[in-house]
Coordinates of C-alpha atoms in Angstrom, one line a residue:
M1 CA 0.1 -30.1 -13.7
R2 CA 1.7 -32.8 -15.2
A3 CA 0.0 -33.5 -18.0
P4 CA -1.0 -37.7 -18.0
A5 CA -0.2 -40.0 -20.8
G6 CA -2.0 -40.1 -23.6
I7 CA -3.3 -36.3 -23.9
G8 CA -1.5 -34.1 -27.0
R9 CA 0.2 -30.8 -26.1
S10 CA -2.6 -28.4 -26.4
A11 CA -4.9 -30.8 -24.1
A12 CA -1.1 -30.6 -22.5
E13 CA -1.9 -26.6 -22.6
V14 CA -5.2 -26.0 -21.2
A15 CA -4.1 -28.7 -18.5
S16 CA -1.6 -25.6 -17.4
L17 CA -3.7 -23.1 -17.4
L18 CA -6.4 -24.5 -15.5
E19 CA -4.0 -24.2 -13.0
D20 CA -3.0 -21.2 -13.0
L21 CA -6.5 -20.5 -13.5
R22 CA -7.5 -22.2 -10.0
Q23 CA -3.8 -19.7 -8.7
T24 CA -6.0 -16.3 -9.4
L25 CA -8.8 -17.8 -8.8
D26 CA -7.7 -17.7 -4.7
R27 CA -6.3 -14.0 -5.7
L28 CA -9.7 -12.7 -6.5
G29 CA -11.6 -11.2 -3.7
F30 CA -14.2 -8.7 -3.2
P31 CA -14.9 -8.4 0.2
L32 CA -16.4 -4.3 -0.7
D33 CA -20.4 -4.8 -0.3
L34 CA -21.7 -3.3 -3.9
P35 CA -24.1 -4.7 -5.9
Q36 CA -22.4 -7.4 -8.0
S37 CA -20.1 -8.3 -5.1
E38 CA -23.1 -11.2 -3.6
D39 CA -22.8 -12.6 -6.8
A40 CA -19.2 -12.1 -7.2
R41 CA -18.0 -14.1 -4.3
E42 CA -21.0 -17.1 -4.8
E43 CA -19.3 -17.3 -8.8
T44 CA -15.5 -17.5 -7.5
V45 CA -16.7 -20.3 -5.0
D46 CA -18.2 -23.0 -7.2
L47 CA -15.4 -22.5 -9.7
R48 CA -13.4 -23.2 -7.1
H49 CA -14.9 -26.4 -6.7
Q50 CA -15.7 -27.1 -10.1
L51 CA -11.5 -26.8 -10.9
D52 CA -11.1 -28.6 -7.2
D53 CA -14.2 -31.5 -7.7
Y54 CA -13.8 -32.5 -11.2
I55 CA -12.3 -30.4 -14.4
L56 CA -8.3 -31.0 -12.7
P57 CA -8.6 -34.2 -11.3
R58 CA -10.7 -35.4 -14.9
Y59 CA -7.3 -34.1 -17.0
A60 CA -5.0 -35.7 -14.3
S61 CA -6.6 -39.3 -14.8
L62 CA -8.5 -40.0 -18.0
D63 CA -8.5 -43.3 -17.7
A64 CA -9.9 -43.0 -13.4
P65 CA -13.9 -45.0 -13.7
L66 CA -16.6 -42.9 -14.5
L67 CA -18.9 -40.6 -11.8
T68 CA -22.2 -41.1 -12.5
V69 CA -24.1 -38.1 -10.1
V70 CA -27.8 -39.4 -9.3
G71 CA -30.2 -36.2 -9.5
G72 CA -32.7 -34.9 -8.8
S73 CA -36.0 -32.9 -6.8
T74 CA -37.3 -34.4 -4.1
G75 CA -39.0 -37.9 -3.6
S76 CA -38.3 -38.8 -7.3
G77 CA -37.1 -42.2 -6.2
K78 CA -33.1 -41.6 -6.2
S79 CA -32.8 -43.6 -3.8
A80 CA -34.4 -46.5 -4.7
L81 CA -32.8 -46.5 -8.3
V82 CA -29.5 -46.4 -7.0
N83 CA -30.6 -49.3 -4.7
A84 CA -32.1 -51.0 -7.7
L85 CA -29.6 -50.6 -9.9
T86 CA -26.9 -52.5 -7.8
Q87 CA -28.8 -54.7 -6.0
R88 CA -27.6 -53.6 -2.6
N89 CA -29.6 -51.5 -0.2
V90 CA -26.7 -49.4 0.4
A91 CA -28.6 -45.6 -0.1
H92 CA -31.3 -44.6 2.2
S93 CA -34.7 -43.1 1.7
S94 CA -37.4 -42.7 3.4
A95 CA -40.7 -41.1 3.5
I96 CA -39.6 -38.1 5.8
R97 CA -38.2 -34.9 4.1
P98 CA -35.0 -33.9 3.4
T99 CA -34.5 -37.7 2.5
T100 CA -30.5 -37.7 1.2
R101 CA -28.7 -35.3 3.2
T102 CA -25.0 -36.7 3.0
P103 CA -24.2 -37.7 -0.7
L104 CA -23.1 -41.4 -1.2
L105 CA -20.8 -43.1 -3.7
V106 CA -21.6 -46.6 -4.9
H107 CA -18.1 -47.8 -6.8
N108 CA -16.7 -51.4 -7.1
T109 CA -14.8 -52.8 -4.7
A110 CA -11.3 -52.9 -7.7
D111 CA -12.1 -48.7 -8.1
R112 CA -12.1 -48.2 -4.0
A113 CA -8.5 -46.4 -4.5
W114 CA -9.7 -44.1 -6.7
F115 CA -12.0 -42.7 -4.6
E116 CA -10.6 -42.8 -1.2
G117 CA -8.6 -40.0 -1.7
D118 CA -8.8 -36.4 -1.9
R119 CA -8.3 -36.8 -5.7
I120 CA -12.5 -35.7 -6.9
L121 CA -14.5 -33.4 -3.9
P122 CA -11.3 -32.5 -2.0
E123 CA -13.3 -30.9 1.1
L124 CA -15.9 -33.5 1.9
A125 CA -14.1 -36.2 4.4
R126 CA -14.5 -39.8 3.5
V127 CA -16.7 -41.8 5.4
R128 CA -18.0 -45.6 5.2
G129 CA -21.1 -46.8 6.5
S130 CA -24.3 -45.2 8.4
A131 CA -23.1 -41.7 7.1
G132 CA -23.8 -38.9 10.4
G133 CA -26.4 -36.6 8.1
S134 CA -22.8 -33.9 7.2
H135 CA -23.0 -31.8 4.6
T136 CA -19.2 -32.0 5.1
E137 CA -18.9 -35.3 4.5
L138 CA -18.9 -38.2 1.5
E139 CA -20.4 -41.4 2.4
L140 CA -18.6 -44.8 0.6
A141 CA -20.0 -47.7 -0.4
S142 CA -18.1 -50.8 -2.1
V143 CA -20.1 -53.2 -4.1
D144 CA -19.3 -56.1 -6.9
T145 CA -22.3 -55.3 -8.2
L146 CA -21.8 -52.0 -10.3
P147 CA -19.2 -52.6 -13.3
E148 CA -15.8 -51.8 -13.0
G149 CA -15.0 -47.9 -14.2
L150 CA -18.2 -46.9 -13.2
A151 CA -19.8 -45.3 -10.5
L152 CA -23.1 -43.6 -8.4
L153 CA -23.5 -40.9 -6.7
D154 CA -26.5 -40.4 -5.0
S155 CA -27.2 -37.0 -4.4
P156 CA -29.2 -34.5 -1.8
D157 CA -32.3 -33.2 -4.1
I158 CA -31.9 -30.3 -6.1
D159 CA -35.2 -28.9 -4.4
S160 CA -34.8 -29.7 -0.5
I161 CA -36.0 -27.5 2.4
V162 CA -32.4 -27.5 3.3
E163 CA -30.0 -25.2 1.5
E164 CA -26.8 -26.9 2.4
N165 CA -28.5 -29.9 0.5
R166 CA -29.4 -27.9 -2.5
R167 CA -26.3 -26.2 -2.2
L168 CA -24.7 -29.5 -2.1
A169 CA -26.4 -31.1 -5.2
A170 CA -25.5 -28.4 -7.5
Q171 CA -21.5 -29.5 -6.4
L172 CA -21.6 -32.9 -7.4
L173 CA -23.8 -32.5 -10.1
S174 CA -21.1 -30.0 -11.3
A175 CA -18.5 -32.6 -10.4
A176 CA -19.9 -35.0 -12.9
D177 CA -18.9 -36.7 -15.7
L178 CA -22.8 -38.0 -16.6
W179 CA -25.7 -37.2 -15.0
L180 CA -28.7 -39.5 -14.4
F181 CA -31.5 -36.9 -13.8
V182 CA -34.5 -38.7 -12.3
T183 CA -37.8 -36.9 -12.0
T184 CA -41.4 -38.6 -11.7
A185 CA -44.3 -37.9 -13.9
A186 CA -45.9 -35.4 -11.7
R187 CA -42.6 -33.5 -10.9
Y188 CA -41.1 -33.2 -14.3
A189 CA -42.9 -29.9 -15.6
D190 CA -41.0 -28.2 -12.6
A191 CA -38.4 -25.5 -13.3
I192 CA -35.8 -26.1 -11.0
P193 CA -35.2 -29.4 -12.6
W194 CA -35.2 -27.9 -16.2
A195 CA -33.0 -24.8 -14.8
L196 CA -30.6 -27.2 -14.4
L197 CA -31.3 -29.4 -17.6
D198 CA -30.4 -25.7 -19.0
E199 CA -27.0 -25.6 -17.1
A200 CA -26.0 -29.2 -18.9
A201 CA -27.4 -28.9 -22.3
S202 CA -25.5 -25.3 -21.9
R203 CA -22.3 -27.0 -20.7
N204 CA -22.5 -30.3 -23.7
I205 CA -22.2 -32.3 -20.1
V206 CA -23.5 -36.2 -20.7
I207 CA -27.0 -37.3 -19.2
A208 CA -29.1 -39.5 -19.6
I209 CA -33.3 -38.7 -18.2
V210 CA -34.9 -41.3 -15.9
L211 CA -39.4 -40.9 -15.8
N212 CA -39.8 -42.5 -12.9
R213 CA -43.2 -43.3 -11.0
V214 CA -45.1 -42.7 -14.5
P215 CA -48.9 -44.5 -13.8
S216 CA -50.3 -47.0 -16.0
G217 CA -51.7 -45.6 -18.9
V218 CA -50.2 -42.0 -19.4
G219 CA -46.1 -43.5 -20.0
V220 CA -46.9 -42.4 -24.0
E221 CA -48.4 -38.8 -23.2
V222 CA -45.9 -38.3 -20.7
R223 CA -42.6 -39.1 -22.5
A224 CA -44.1 -37.1 -25.3
D225 CA -44.7 -34.2 -23.7
L226 CA -41.0 -34.6 -21.8
S227 CA -39.3 -35.5 -25.5
R228 CA -40.7 -32.7 -26.9
R229 CA -38.9 -30.5 -24.3
L230 CA -35.4 -32.7 -24.0
E231 CA -35.2 -30.8 -28.0
E232 CA -36.5 -28.1 -27.2
R233 CA -33.7 -27.5 -24.5
G234 CA -31.3 -28.6 -27.4
L235 CA -30.9 -32.5 -25.6
S236 CA -33.4 -34.6 -27.0
H237 CA -30.0 -37.1 -27.4
A238 CA -30.2 -37.4 -24.2
P239 CA -31.6 -41.0 -23.6
L240 CA -35.1 -41.0 -22.1
F241 CA -35.9 -44.5 -19.5
V242 CA -39.7 -45.0 -18.2
I243 CA -40.0 -46.9 -14.9
G244 CA -44.0 -47.2 -14.4
E245 CA -45.2 -46.3 -11.0
T246 CA -45.0 -49.6 -9.3
D247 CA -44.3 -51.8 -5.7
L248 CA -40.6 -52.9 -4.8
G249 CA -40.0 -56.2 -4.6
E250 CA -40.3 -59.1 -1.8
D251 CA -36.4 -57.9 -2.3
G252 CA -37.6 -54.5 -1.5
F253 CA -35.5 -52.8 -4.9
I254 CA -37.8 -51.2 -8.2
P255 CA -38.4 -54.3 -10.3
E256 CA -35.8 -55.6 -13.3
A257 CA -38.1 -55.2 -15.4
D258 CA -38.3 -51.6 -14.7
V259 CA -34.7 -51.1 -14.2
S260 CA -32.8 -53.5 -16.3
H261 CA -32.3 -50.7 -19.9
V262 CA -30.8 -48.1 -17.4
R263 CA -28.5 -50.3 -16.4
A264 CA -27.6 -52.0 -19.1
W265 CA -26.6 -48.5 -20.1
L266 CA -24.6 -47.8 -18.0
E267 CA -22.9 -51.2 -18.3
G268 CA -22.6 -50.6 -22.1
L269 CA -20.3 -47.8 -21.2
A270 CA -18.9 -49.3 -18.6
H271 CA -17.4 -52.0 -21.0
D272 CA -16.1 -49.4 -23.7
S273 CA -12.8 -48.1 -22.6
A274 CA -13.7 -45.6 -25.7
A275 CA -17.1 -44.6 -25.2
R276 CA -16.2 -44.5 -21.6
T277 CA -12.8 -41.6 -22.5
A278 CA -15.3 -40.1 -24.7
V279 CA -18.2 -39.1 -22.5
A280 CA -15.4 -37.6 -20.3
R281 CA -13.7 -35.7 -22.5
Q282 CA -17.0 -34.6 -23.6
T283 CA -18.4 -33.8 -20.1
L284 CA -14.5 -32.6 -19.6
G285 CA -14.4 -29.8 -22.5
G286 CA -18.2 -28.9 -21.6
A287 CA -17.3 -28.2 -17.9
V288 CA -14.1 -26.1 -19.8
D289 CA -15.8 -24.3 -21.8
A290 CA -18.4 -23.2 -18.9
V291 CA -15.6 -22.0 -16.4
A292 CA -14.2 -19.9 -19.7
I293 CA -16.9 -18.1 -19.3
R294 CA -17.9 -18.2 -16.2
G295 CA -14.6 -16.6 -15.1
R296 CA -15.2 -13.6 -18.0
G297 CA -18.1 -13.2 -15.9
L298 CA -16.2 -11.9 -12.9
L299 CA -13.8 -9.2 -14.6
P300 CA -16.4 -6.1 -14.1
A301 CA -17.4 -7.6 -10.5
L302 CA -13.2 -7.1 -10.3
D303 CA -13.3 -3.8 -11.9
E304 CA -16.4 -2.3 -9.4
Q305 CA -13.8 -3.9 -6.5
R306 CA -10.6 -2.3 -7.8
S307 CA -12.7 1.6 -8.8
A308 CA -14.1 1.7 -5.4
L309 CA -10.9 1.0 -3.6
V310 CA -9.6 4.2 -6.0
T311 CA -12.4 5.5 -4.7
L312 CA -12.2 5.7 -0.9
A313 CA -8.6 5.8 -1.2
S314 CA -8.8 9.2 -2.9
Q315 CA -11.1 10.2 -0.4
V316 CA -8.9 9.3 2.3
D317 CA -6.3 11.6 0.1
D318 CA -8.3 14.2 -1.1
A319 CA -9.7 14.7 2.8
F320 CA -5.8 14.8 4.4
A321 CA -4.7 16.3 1.7
S322 CA -7.3 19.4 1.9
A323 CA -6.2 19.8 5.3
H324 CA -3.2 20.0 5.6
S325 CA -3.8 23.0 2.7
K326 CA -5.8 25.0 5.0
V327 CA -3.2 24.2 7.9
V328 CA -0.4 25.6 4.8
S329 CA -1.9 28.3 4.1
A330 CA -2.8 29.5 7.7
V331 CA 0.5 29.2 8.5
D332 CA 1.1 31.3 5.8
D333 CA -1.3 34.3 5.8
G334 CA -1.7 35.1 8.7
S335 CA -4.2 33.6 10.4
V336 CA -2.0 31.9 13.1
L337 CA -2.1 35.3 14.9
R338 CA -5.4 36.1 15.2
G339 CA -7.8 35.9 18.3
E340 CA -5.1 35.3 21.3
V341 CA -2.1 35.1 19.7
L342 CA -2.2 38.8 18.4
A343 CA -4.0 40.1 21.4
R344 CA 0.1 38.6 23.3
W345 CA 1.9 40.3 20.5
Q346 CA 0.2 43.4 20.7
D347 CA 1.1 43.6 24.5
F348 CA 4.4 42.2 24.3
V349 CA 5.5 45.3 21.2
G350 CA 2.7 48.2 22.2
T351 CA 1.7 50.2 19.5
G352 CA 2.5 53.4 20.1
E353 CA 6.3 54.8 20.8
I354 CA 7.5 51.7 19.6
L355 CA 6.3 51.6 15.7
R356 CA 6.8 55.7 15.8
Q357 CA 10.5 54.3 16.6
V358 CA 10.9 52.3 14.1
E359 CA 9.9 54.5 11.6
A360 CA 12.0 57.0 11.9
G361 CA 14.9 54.9 11.3
V362 CA 16.0 51.1 12.2
G363 CA 19.5 52.7 13.1
K364 CA 18.8 54.7 15.6
I365 CA 16.6 52.6 17.9
R366 CA 18.3 49.1 17.4
D367 CA 19.1 49.7 20.8
K368 CA 16.3 50.8 22.2
I369 CA 14.7 47.5 21.0
S370 CA 17.1 45.9 21.9
S371 CA 16.6 47.4 25.6
W372 CA 12.5 47.0 25.7
F373 CA 12.7 43.5 24.8
R374 CA 15.5 42.9 27.5
G375 CA 12.7 44.4 30.2
D376 CA 9.3 43.7 31.1
G377 CA 9.1 41.9 28.4
K378 CA 10.0 38.4 28.8
A379 CA 7.3 37.3 31.2
Q380 CA 5.1 38.7 28.6
A381 CA 7.0 36.7 25.5
E382 CA 6.1 33.9 27.3
Q383 CA 2.8 34.2 26.8
V384 CA 3.1 34.7 23.4
E385 CA 5.0 31.6 22.8
V386 CA 2.7 29.5 23.9
A387 CA -0.5 31.9 22.7
I388 CA 1.0 30.4 19.2
E389 CA 1.7 27.0 20.2
D390 CA -1.9 26.6 21.2
G391 CA -2.9 28.2 18.3
I392 CA -0.9 25.7 16.0
A393 CA -1.6 22.5 17.9
H394 CA -5.5 23.8 18.2
M395 CA -5.3 24.2 14.0
L396 CA -3.6 20.9 13.5
V397 CA -5.8 18.9 15.3
G398 CA -9.0 20.7 13.7
E399 CA -7.7 20.3 10.3
T400 CA -7.4 16.7 11.1
E401 CA -10.2 15.8 12.7
S402 CA -12.6 17.7 9.8
A403 CA -10.4 16.0 7.9
I404 CA -10.9 12.3 9.6
A405 CA -14.9 13.4 9.6
T406 CA -14.8 14.1 5.7
V407 CA -13.9 10.6 5.3
E408 CA -15.8 8.5 7.4
R409 CA -18.6 10.3 6.4
A410 CA -18.0 10.1 2.6
W411 CA -17.4 6.3 3.5
A412 CA -20.9 5.5 4.9
R413 CA -22.6 6.7 2.7
G414 CA -21.1 5.9 -0.4
L415 CA -18.9 2.8 -1.2
G416 CA -17.0 1.9 2.1
G417 CA -19.9 1.1 4.3
E418 CA -20.5 1.2 8.4
R419 CA -18.8 -1.9 9.2
L420 CA -15.6 0.0 7.1
V421 CA -15.9 2.9 9.0
A422 CA -15.6 1.2 12.4
N423 CA -13.0 -1.2 11.7
A424 CA -11.0 2.2 10.6
A425 CA -12.1 4.4 13.4
A426 CA -10.7 1.7 15.9
R427 CA -7.2 2.2 14.6
L428 CA -7.3 5.8 14.9
R429 CA -5.7 7.6 18.2
T430 CA -8.0 8.7 20.6
P431 CA -8.3 13.2 20.5
E432 CA -6.3 13.2 23.7
D433 CA -3.2 11.1 22.0
R434 CA -4.0 13.9 19.2
R435 CA -4.0 16.8 21.2
E436 CA -0.8 15.6 22.8
A437 CA 1.2 14.7 19.3
A438 CA -0.4 18.3 18.1
T439 CA 1.4 20.3 21.1
E440 CA 4.7 17.9 21.2
L441 CA 4.5 18.6 17.6
V442 CA 5.2 22.6 18.4
R443 CA 7.0 22.2 20.9
Q444 CA 10.1 20.2 18.9
W445 CA 9.5 22.5 16.1
Q446 CA 10.0 26.1 18.3
A447 CA 12.8 23.7 19.5
T448 CA 14.6 23.5 15.9
L449 CA 13.7 27.1 15.4
S450 CA 15.7 27.7 18.6
A451 CA 19.0 25.4 17.3
L452 CA 18.4 27.0 13.6
I453 CA 18.5 30.8 15.3
Q454 CA 22.3 29.7 17.3
E455 CA 23.7 28.0 14.0
E456 CA 23.1 31.2 12.5
G457 CA 23.9 33.2 15.1
K458 CA 27.7 31.7 15.9
D459 CA 30.0 34.7 15.4
K460 CA 30.1 36.8 18.8
R461 CA 28.5 40.3 17.8
A462 CA 25.3 38.2 16.9
S463 CA 25.6 35.5 19.2
A464 CA 26.0 38.3 21.8
R465 CA 23.4 40.0 21.2
V466 CA 20.4 36.4 21.0
L467 CA 21.8 36.5 24.8
S468 CA 21.3 39.6 25.9
L469 CA 17.1 39.4 24.3
G470 CA 17.0 36.0 25.4
L471 CA 17.1 32.8 23.0
N472 CA 12.9 33.1 23.2
T473 CA 12.2 36.5 22.9
V474 CA 14.5 35.7 19.2
A475 CA 12.4 32.3 18.5
I476 CA 9.0 34.1 19.2
A477 CA 10.3 37.1 17.2
L478 CA 11.0 34.7 13.9
M479 CA 8.0 33.0 14.6
I480 CA 5.9 36.3 14.2
V481 CA 8.1 37.3 10.5
I482 CA 7.3 33.7 9.7
F483 CA 3.7 34.3 10.0
A484 CA 3.7 38.4 9.3
S485 CA 1.4 38.0 6.4
T486 CA -1.8 39.8 6.7
A487 CA -3.6 38.1 3.6
G488 CA -5.8 36.3 6.8
L489 CA -6.9 39.0 8.8
S490 CA -8.9 41.9 8.7
G491 CA -9.7 45.4 9.8
G492 CA -7.4 46.6 12.9
E493 CA -6.0 42.9 13.0
V494 CA -4.1 44.0 9.7
V495 CA -2.9 47.0 11.9
V496 CA -1.5 45.0 14.3
A497 CA -0.1 42.3 13.1
G498 CA 1.7 43.9 9.8
G499 CA 3.2 47.3 12.0
T500 CA 4.0 45.0 15.0
A501 CA 5.5 42.6 12.4
V502 CA 8.2 45.0 11.3
V503 CA 9.5 45.6 14.6
A504 CA 10.3 42.0 14.8
Q505 CA 11.7 41.9 11.8
K506 CA 13.9 45.0 12.1
L507 CA 15.3 43.4 15.4
L508 CA 16.2 39.9 13.6
E509 CA 17.6 42.4 11.0
A510 CA 19.4 43.8 13.0
I511 CA 20.5 40.8 14.9
F512 CA 21.5 38.2 11.7
G513 CA 20.8 41.0 8.4
D514 CA 18.1 40.6 6.1
E515 CA 19.2 37.5 4.1
A516 CA 20.0 35.4 7.0
V517 CA 16.0 36.3 8.6
R518 CA 14.6 35.0 4.9
R519 CA 17.2 32.0 4.8
M520 CA 16.0 31.0 8.6
A521 CA 11.9 32.4 8.1
Q522 CA 12.0 29.6 4.7
S523 CA 13.7 26.9 6.0
A524 CA 11.7 26.9 10.0
L525 CA 8.1 28.3 7.4
K526 CA 8.9 24.5 5.4
D527 CA 10.0 22.4 8.3
L528 CA 6.2 23.2 9.5
H529 CA 4.7 22.0 7.1
E530 CA 6.2 18.6 6.4
R531 CA 5.7 18.2 10.2
A532 CA 2.2 19.2 9.7
G533 CA 2.0 16.8 6.9
A534 CA 3.8 13.4 9.4
F535 CA 1.5 14.4 12.0
M536 CA -1.8 14.0 8.9
V537 CA -0.3 10.8 7.8
T538 CA -0.8 9.3 11.6
D539 CA -4.9 9.5 11.2
A540 CA -4.6 8.8 7.4
E541 CA -2.8 6.0 8.0
P542 CA -5.7 3.7 9.6
F543 CA -8.2 4.4 7.1
R544 CA -5.6 3.4 3.9
S545 CA -4.3 0.3 6.7
E546 CA -7.6 -0.6 6.9
L547 CA -8.2 -0.8 2.6
A548 CA -5.1 -2.7 2.5
T549 CA -6.3 -5.4 4.8
L550 CA -9.6 -5.6 2.6
G551 CA -7.4 -8.0 0.5
V552 CA -8.0 -6.1 -3.4
D553 CA -5.7 -7.5 -5.4
A554 CA -5.5 -5.1 -8.3
S555 CA -4.0 -6.7 -10.6
A556 CA -6.4 -9.8 -10.4
G557 CA -8.5 -8.9 -13.0
D558 CA -6.0 -8.1 -15.8
D559 CA -4.4 -11.6 -14.8
L560 CA -7.6 -13.3 -15.0
A561 CA -8.3 -11.8 -18.0
E562 CA -5.2 -13.3 -19.3
V563 CA -5.3 -16.7 -17.9
L564 CA -9.2 -17.1 -19.7
A565 CA -8.0 -15.2 -22.8
L566 CA -5.1 -17.8 -23.4
L567 CA -7.4 -20.5 -22.1
S568 CA -10.3 -20.2 -24.7
A569 CA -7.3 -20.2 -26.9
A570 CA -5.7 -23.3 -25.6
R571 CA -8.9 -24.9 -26.5
R572 CA -9.6 -23.7 -30.3
E573 CA -6.4 -25.5 -30.8
E574 CA -7.4 -28.6 -28.8
N575 CA -10.7 -29.1 -30.3
G576 CA -8.8 -28.6 -33.7
Q577 CA -10.4 -25.4 -34.4

């Protein structure tokens, strides 16, 4: 932001930091529905408006006309006051509530250029003439009866029954250099006006009070009570103007005698450039300090979002890491050999004569083993291969779907909510696709296993033995060796699996040698572990992607804290502290 002429280095630094703050606010997101989220979202929007509508444009143009927002409760007579001060029927008033919908900005004709663009209130489209009642428009009216350097903005009711009116009224008051706050003898003690006046006091906003429609005979009493209330809230310095309950004149305006003191005060500010600048600086400084305080109030909500995001991501990581660990354990401890795989393997190698011959001595049995494997065992070998394929695929799918369910339960009952779960679930592959992918994974792993065997069996002797037995048979034997641990088995399973695995081990050693068998088994086992991890990553990714699309900028909180600290320091320097 380029510093305007006439402001010092400290003010220029403040202006630059305010631009940084505005950019940082754009990075803030509170997508997770957490305890502090709703308030933080609203506060972020309000802070953006405060910067865009008032603070940044005012720092850029301290010489711009003062914007006086005429605000107050329903039926307080704001529009009638604007008409009386301008001596023009520019503001529309009615007995029907709510009255003011589209805000009206009245300015001197010479000040037209200051307000026709989006210098202030950039989100409101400019219209001239009778507005259509839209909350997204700002009606402009030019008159020669207002002094140059002063504009009046007739605001919707602060206590309107229409929420959009209330929100817009609060936004407009935050965009003002000066508040002309209108209340009545019947309504001045209401809670809503005092909440806004308390805010004005905390922000050091320049404010004047108009006590309107005061019945004859009670003016002194009401004025005294209102003055006391203002003093209690640190607003004793605010000018207080009283307008009696009176009929409108023939021209439809509040009698001149009742508004002349208000007009004189406003014109005095408009005609005194030093006073005008002082008002702008006072309100601007208070607004900046309030923004710094309110900005710091967002930090706990940002920490809450960041912490929740870490927790949600950890739930995904933990669930799928646990699933992968279970797959690895099942592969390593022999659990894969349970059930169908173990039964098919037992049918393949038997448990009788072939084992006794192995125990008698490997050297004497090699040829017999080879002869046996070349016989009727081929068909049974294929059954073992299919059983292993189904067993591993079923295990992969089961553990992966268990991890998915774990994450969905954790997110649904915790920080994520049903919406987050539904969005992530929509990105997941179907159960059918998952099953097909698992089956394909095992087949690819088995193909890699076969390639590994062929690589190790390059010499003629080993190659001949592999060919004599059949590549699939040797691959099955290697798989059995890989899954040979009996830690996950019990009872008779240990006897069968442990004993028959010796057959596969001795067969492979007879072909390749014991060192080559260990090397192949370790390589194939590592490959299966990695493939299982990659398989699960595919189903973990939708959850991680959903977290990424939330738009939680993990560094935004730290950046916000830093710019606010620098802003506060620059403000102290600007004030000579």
